[in-house]
PDB file of C-alpha atoms in Angstrom:
ATOM      1  CA  MET A   1       0.000   0.000   0.000  1.00  0.00           C
ATOM      2  CA  SER A   2       1.109   3.528  -0.620  1.00  0.00           C
ATOM      3  CA  LEU A   3       0.785   6.680   1.413  1.00  0.00           C
ATOM      4  CA  PHE A   4       0.266   8.365  -1.915  1.00  0.00           C
ATOM      5  CA  ALA A   5      -3.250   6.878  -2.121  1.00  0.00           C
ATOM      6  CA  ASN A   6      -4.144   8.515   1.212  1.00  0.00           C
ATOM      7  CA  ILE A   7      -2.590  11.956   0.710  1.00  0.00           C
ATOM      8  CA  GLU A   8      -6.009  13.646   0.849  1.00  0.00           C
ATOM      9  CA  HIS A   9      -6.743  12.103   4.254  1.00  0.00           C
ATOM     10  CA  LEU A  10      -3.454  13.351   5.630  1.00  0.00           C
ATOM     11  CA  ALA A  11      -3.941  16.824   4.153  1.00  0.00           C
ATOM     12  CA  ALA A  12      -7.460  17.021   5.629  1.00  0.00           C
ATOM     13  CA  ALA A  13      -6.317  16.248   9.183  1.00  0.00           C
ATOM     14  CA  PRO A  14      -6.837  19.130  11.614  1.00  0.00           C
ATOM     15  CA  GLY A  15      -3.752  21.319  11.956  1.00  0.00           C
ATOM     16  CA  VAL A  16      -1.967  20.074   8.834  1.00  0.00           C
ATOM     17  CA  VAL A  17      -0.778  23.067   6.807  1.00  0.00           C
ATOM     18  CA  ALA A  18       0.923  21.186   3.963  1.00  0.00           C
ATOM     19  CA  VAL A  19       1.980  17.658   3.089  1.00  0.00           C
ATOM     20  CA  THR A  20       4.185  16.103   0.434  1.00  0.00           C
ATOM     21  CA  ILE A  21       4.758  12.441  -0.307  1.00  0.00           C
ATOM     22  CA  ASP A  22       7.762  11.107  -2.164  1.00  0.00           C
ATOM     23  CA  SER A  23       7.054   7.643  -3.537  1.00  0.00           C
ATOM     24  CA  PRO A  24       9.214   5.593  -5.905  1.00  0.00           C
ATOM     25  CA  ASN A  25       6.035   4.508  -7.754  1.00  0.00           C
ATOM     26  CA  HIS A  26       4.482   7.983  -8.250  1.00  0.00           C
ATOM     27  CA  PRO A  27       5.546  11.532  -8.981  1.00  0.00           C
ATOM     28  CA  ARG A  28       5.952  13.582  -5.798  1.00  0.00           C
ATOM     29  CA  GLY A  29       2.544  14.610  -4.457  1.00  0.00           C
ATOM     30  CA  PHE A  30       1.808  17.864  -2.639  1.00  0.00           C
ATOM     31  CA  ARG A  31      -1.289  19.260  -0.897  1.00  0.00           C
ATOM     32  CA  GLY A  32      -1.677  22.401   1.181  1.00  0.00           C
ATOM     33  CA  VAL A  33      -0.317  25.948   1.274  1.00  0.00           C
ATOM     34  CA  ASP A  34       1.822  26.401  -1.856  1.00  0.00           C
ATOM     35  CA  SER A  35       4.502  28.495  -0.139  1.00  0.00           C
ATOM     36  CA  TRP A  36       5.563  25.381   1.834  1.00  0.00           C
ATOM     37  CA  SER A  37       6.313  23.301  -1.274  1.00  0.00           C
ATOM     38  CA  PRO A  38       9.978  24.371  -1.692  1.00  0.00           C
ATOM     39  CA  VAL A  39      10.561  24.017   2.065  1.00  0.00           C
ATOM     40  CA  LEU A  40       9.217  20.464   2.019  1.00  0.00           C
ATOM     41  CA  ASP A  41      11.326  19.612  -1.029  1.00  0.00           C
ATOM     42  CA  ALA A  42      14.457  20.824   0.791  1.00  0.00           C
ATOM     43  CA  SER A  43      13.375  18.978   3.949  1.00  0.00           C
ATOM     44  CA  LEU A  44      13.138  15.719   2.002  1.00  0.00           C
ATOM     45  CA  GLN A  45      16.693  16.253   0.693  1.00  0.00           C
ATOM     46  CA  LEU A  46      17.968  16.843   4.225  1.00  0.00           C
ATOM     47  CA  PHE A  47      16.089  13.778   5.473  1.00  0.00           C
ATOM     48  CA  GLY A  48      17.772  11.647   2.807  1.00  0.00           C
ATOM     49  CA  GLN A  49      21.163  12.632   4.196  1.00  0.00           C
ATOM     50  CA  THR A  50      20.388  11.726   7.821  1.00  0.00           C
ATOM     51  CA  GLY A  51      19.791   7.982   7.620  1.00  0.00           C
ATOM     52  CA  GLU A  52      17.021   8.296  10.241  1.00  0.00           C
ATOM     53  CA  ASP A  53      13.460   6.922  10.033  1.00  0.00           C
ATOM     54  CA  THR A  54      11.911  10.184  11.200  1.00  0.00           C
ATOM     55  CA  ILE A  55      13.055  13.741  11.908  1.00  0.00           C
ATOM     56  CA  ARG A  56      11.458  16.988  13.073  1.00  0.00           C
ATOM     57  CA  LEU A  57      12.461  20.436  11.939  1.00  0.00           C
ATOM     58  CA  VAL A  58      11.266  23.564  13.721  1.00  0.00           C
ATOM     59  CA  ILE A  59      10.922  26.538  11.387  1.00  0.00           C
ATOM     60  CA  GLY A  60       9.618  29.612  13.157  1.00  0.00           C
ATOM     61  CA  GLN A  61       6.141  28.817  14.433  1.00  0.00           C
ATOM     62  CA  HIS A  62       5.828  25.619  12.389  1.00  0.00           C
ATOM     63  CA  THR A  63       7.214  22.108  12.673  1.00  0.00           C
ATOM     64  CA  VAL A  64       8.004  19.849   9.732  1.00  0.00           C
ATOM     65  CA  ILE A  65       7.808  16.131  10.467  1.00  0.00           C
ATOM     66  CA  ILE A  66       9.450  13.834   7.917  1.00  0.00           C
ATOM     67  CA  GLN A  67       8.906  10.089   8.182  1.00  0.00           C
ATOM     68  CA  LYS A  68       9.572   7.025   6.031  1.00  0.00           C
ATOM     69  CA  GLU A  69       6.943   4.250   5.864  1.00  0.00           C
ATOM     70  CA  HIS A  70       6.907   1.255   3.514  1.00  0.00           C
ATOM     71  CA  GLY A  71       9.262   2.892   1.015  1.00  0.00           C
ATOM     72  CA  ASP A  72       7.369   6.203   0.872  1.00  0.00           C
ATOM     73  CA  THR A  73       8.602   9.365   2.549  1.00  0.00           C
ATOM     74  CA  VAL A  74       6.117  11.906   3.859  1.00  0.00           C
ATOM     75  CA  ALA A  75       6.751  15.448   5.074  1.00  0.00           C
ATOM     76  CA  VAL A  76       4.036  17.277   7.017  1.00  0.00           C
ATOM     77  CA  VAL A  77       3.902  20.914   8.168  1.00  0.00           C
ATOM     78  CA  LEU A  78       1.884  21.815  11.256  1.00  0.00           C
ATOM     79  CA  PRO A  79       1.911  24.603  13.814  1.00  0.00           C
ATOM     80  CA  THR A  80       4.463  23.934  16.549  1.00  0.00           C
ATOM     81  CA  GLY A  81       2.717  22.543  19.609  1.00  0.00           C
ATOM     82  CA  HIS A  82      -0.447  21.510  17.778  1.00  0.00           C
ATOM     83  CA  ALA A  83      -2.274  18.596  19.418  1.00  0.00           C
ATOM     84  CA  ILE A  84      -2.069  16.419  16.283  1.00  0.00           C
ATOM     85  CA  ALA A  85       1.720  16.183  16.673  1.00  0.00           C
ATOM     86  CA  LYS A  86       1.267  13.505  19.349  1.00  0.00           C
ATOM     87  CA  SER A  87      -0.617  11.159  17.056  1.00  0.00           C
ATOM     88  CA  LEU A  88       0.791  12.100  13.642  1.00  0.00           C
ATOM     89  CA  ARG A  89       3.411   9.337  13.469  1.00  0.00           C
ATOM     90  CA  ARG A  90       0.781   6.712  14.271  1.00  0.00           C
ATOM     91  CA  MET A  91      -1.630   8.241  11.743  1.00  0.00           C
ATOM     92  CA  ILE A  92       1.039   8.071   9.023  1.00  0.00           C
ATOM     93  CA  ARG A  93       1.788   4.419   9.844  1.00  0.00           C
ATOM     94  CA  ARG A  94      -1.904   3.530   9.598  1.00  0.00           C
ATOM     95  CA  LEU A  95      -2.404   5.442   6.349  1.00  0.00           C
ATOM     96  CA  ALA A  96       0.579   3.618   4.858  1.00  0.00           C
ATOM     97  CA  LYS A  97      -1.063   0.236   5.497  1.00  0.00           C
ATOM     98  CA  LYS A  98      -4.568   0.612   4.084  1.00  0.00           C
ATOM     99  CA  GLU A  99      -6.178   2.801   1.436  1.00  0.00           C
ATOM    100  CA  ARG A 100      -8.991   4.784   3.032  1.00  0.00           C
ATOM    101  CA  GLY A 101     -11.002   5.775  -0.037  1.00  0.00           C
ATOM    102  CA  PRO A 102     -12.342   9.264  -0.708  1.00  0.00           C
ATOM    103  CA  VAL A 103     -12.228  11.901   2.020  1.00  0.00           C
ATOM    104  CA  THR A 104     -15.607  12.765   3.490  1.00  0.00           C
ATOM    105  CA  THR A 105     -16.124  15.620   5.874  1.00  0.00           C
ATOM    106  CA  ALA A 106     -18.519  15.149   8.750  1.00  0.00           C
ATOM    107  CA  ARG A 107     -21.236  17.744   9.041  1.00  0.00           C
ATOM    108  CA  ALA A 108     -21.698  19.521  12.319  1.00  0.00           C
ATOM    109  CA  PRO A 109     -25.141  19.018  13.849  1.00  0.00           C
ATOM    110  CA  GLN A 110     -27.511  21.854  13.076  1.00  0.00           C
ATOM    111  CA  ALA A 111     -28.400  24.033  16.053  1.00  0.00           C
ATOM    112  CA  PRO A 112     -32.130  24.563  16.565  1.00  0.00           C
ATOM    113  CA  ALA A 113     -33.397  27.914  15.349  1.00  0.00           C
ATOM    114  CA  GLU A 114     -33.426  30.485  18.100  1.00  0.00           C
ATOM    115  CA  GLN A 115     -36.609  32.347  18.916  1.00  0.00           C
ATOM    116  CA  PRO A 116     -36.436  36.120  18.752  1.00  0.00           C
ATOM    117  CA  SER A 117     -36.104  37.682  22.183  1.00  0.00           C
ATOM    118  CA  GLY A 118     -38.416  40.290  23.579  1.00  0.00           C
ATOM    119  CA  GLY A 119     -41.710  38.623  22.745  1.00  0.00           C
ATOM    120  CA  THR A 120     -43.643  35.805  24.203  1.00  0.00           C
ATOM    121  CA  SER A 121     -44.586  32.916  22.075  1.00  0.00           C
ATOM    122  CA  GLU A 122     -47.234  30.357  22.659  1.00  0.00           C
ATOM    123  CA  PRO A 123     -46.011  26.854  23.242  1.00  0.00           C
ATOM    124  CA  SER A 124     -46.671  24.388  20.482  1.00  0.00           C
ATOM    125  CA  PRO A 125     -49.424  21.805  21.014  1.00  0.00           C
ATOM    126  CA  LEU A 126     -46.714  19.244  21.724  1.00  0.00           C
ATOM    127  CA  ASP A 127     -45.368  21.336  24.615  1.00  0.00           C
ATOM    128  CA  ARG A 128     -48.746  21.810  26.364  1.00  0.00           C
ATOM    129  CA  PRO A 129     -49.820  19.369  29.046  1.00  0.00           C
ATOM    130  CA  GLU A 130     -52.856  17.413  27.971  1.00  0.00           C
ATOM    131  CA  ALA A 131     -56.136  18.376  29.531  1.00  0.00           C
ATOM    132  CA  ALA A 132     -57.757  15.628  31.505  1.00  0.00           C
TER     133      ALA A 132
END
């Protein structure tokens, strides 16, 4: 399985600013804020020189996490200190194992319509106690 197939899921995760995936079977994929593309390209070059399985780079108020999984290398930009940083490595490992299909966004539940203030309204027949 390839991380490349799940790039949209990774890019849609809360807090992710940009993501790039370097796969030997595909051209390099990128999603996110375009200004991060050259930074991620340079980060992947640096990662290739380290011999590590994962590295973190702090750049101003952002962190770049680069990780290798199943032959693919992924680089993700997120705000430094964001809560997703704790689970990002595990998320990448899981996305590398199984294709997730299309990304769907969950809809927030609709709040009930508020009544205008200042006036009294009669309760609906369902709200009235039944007469005996």
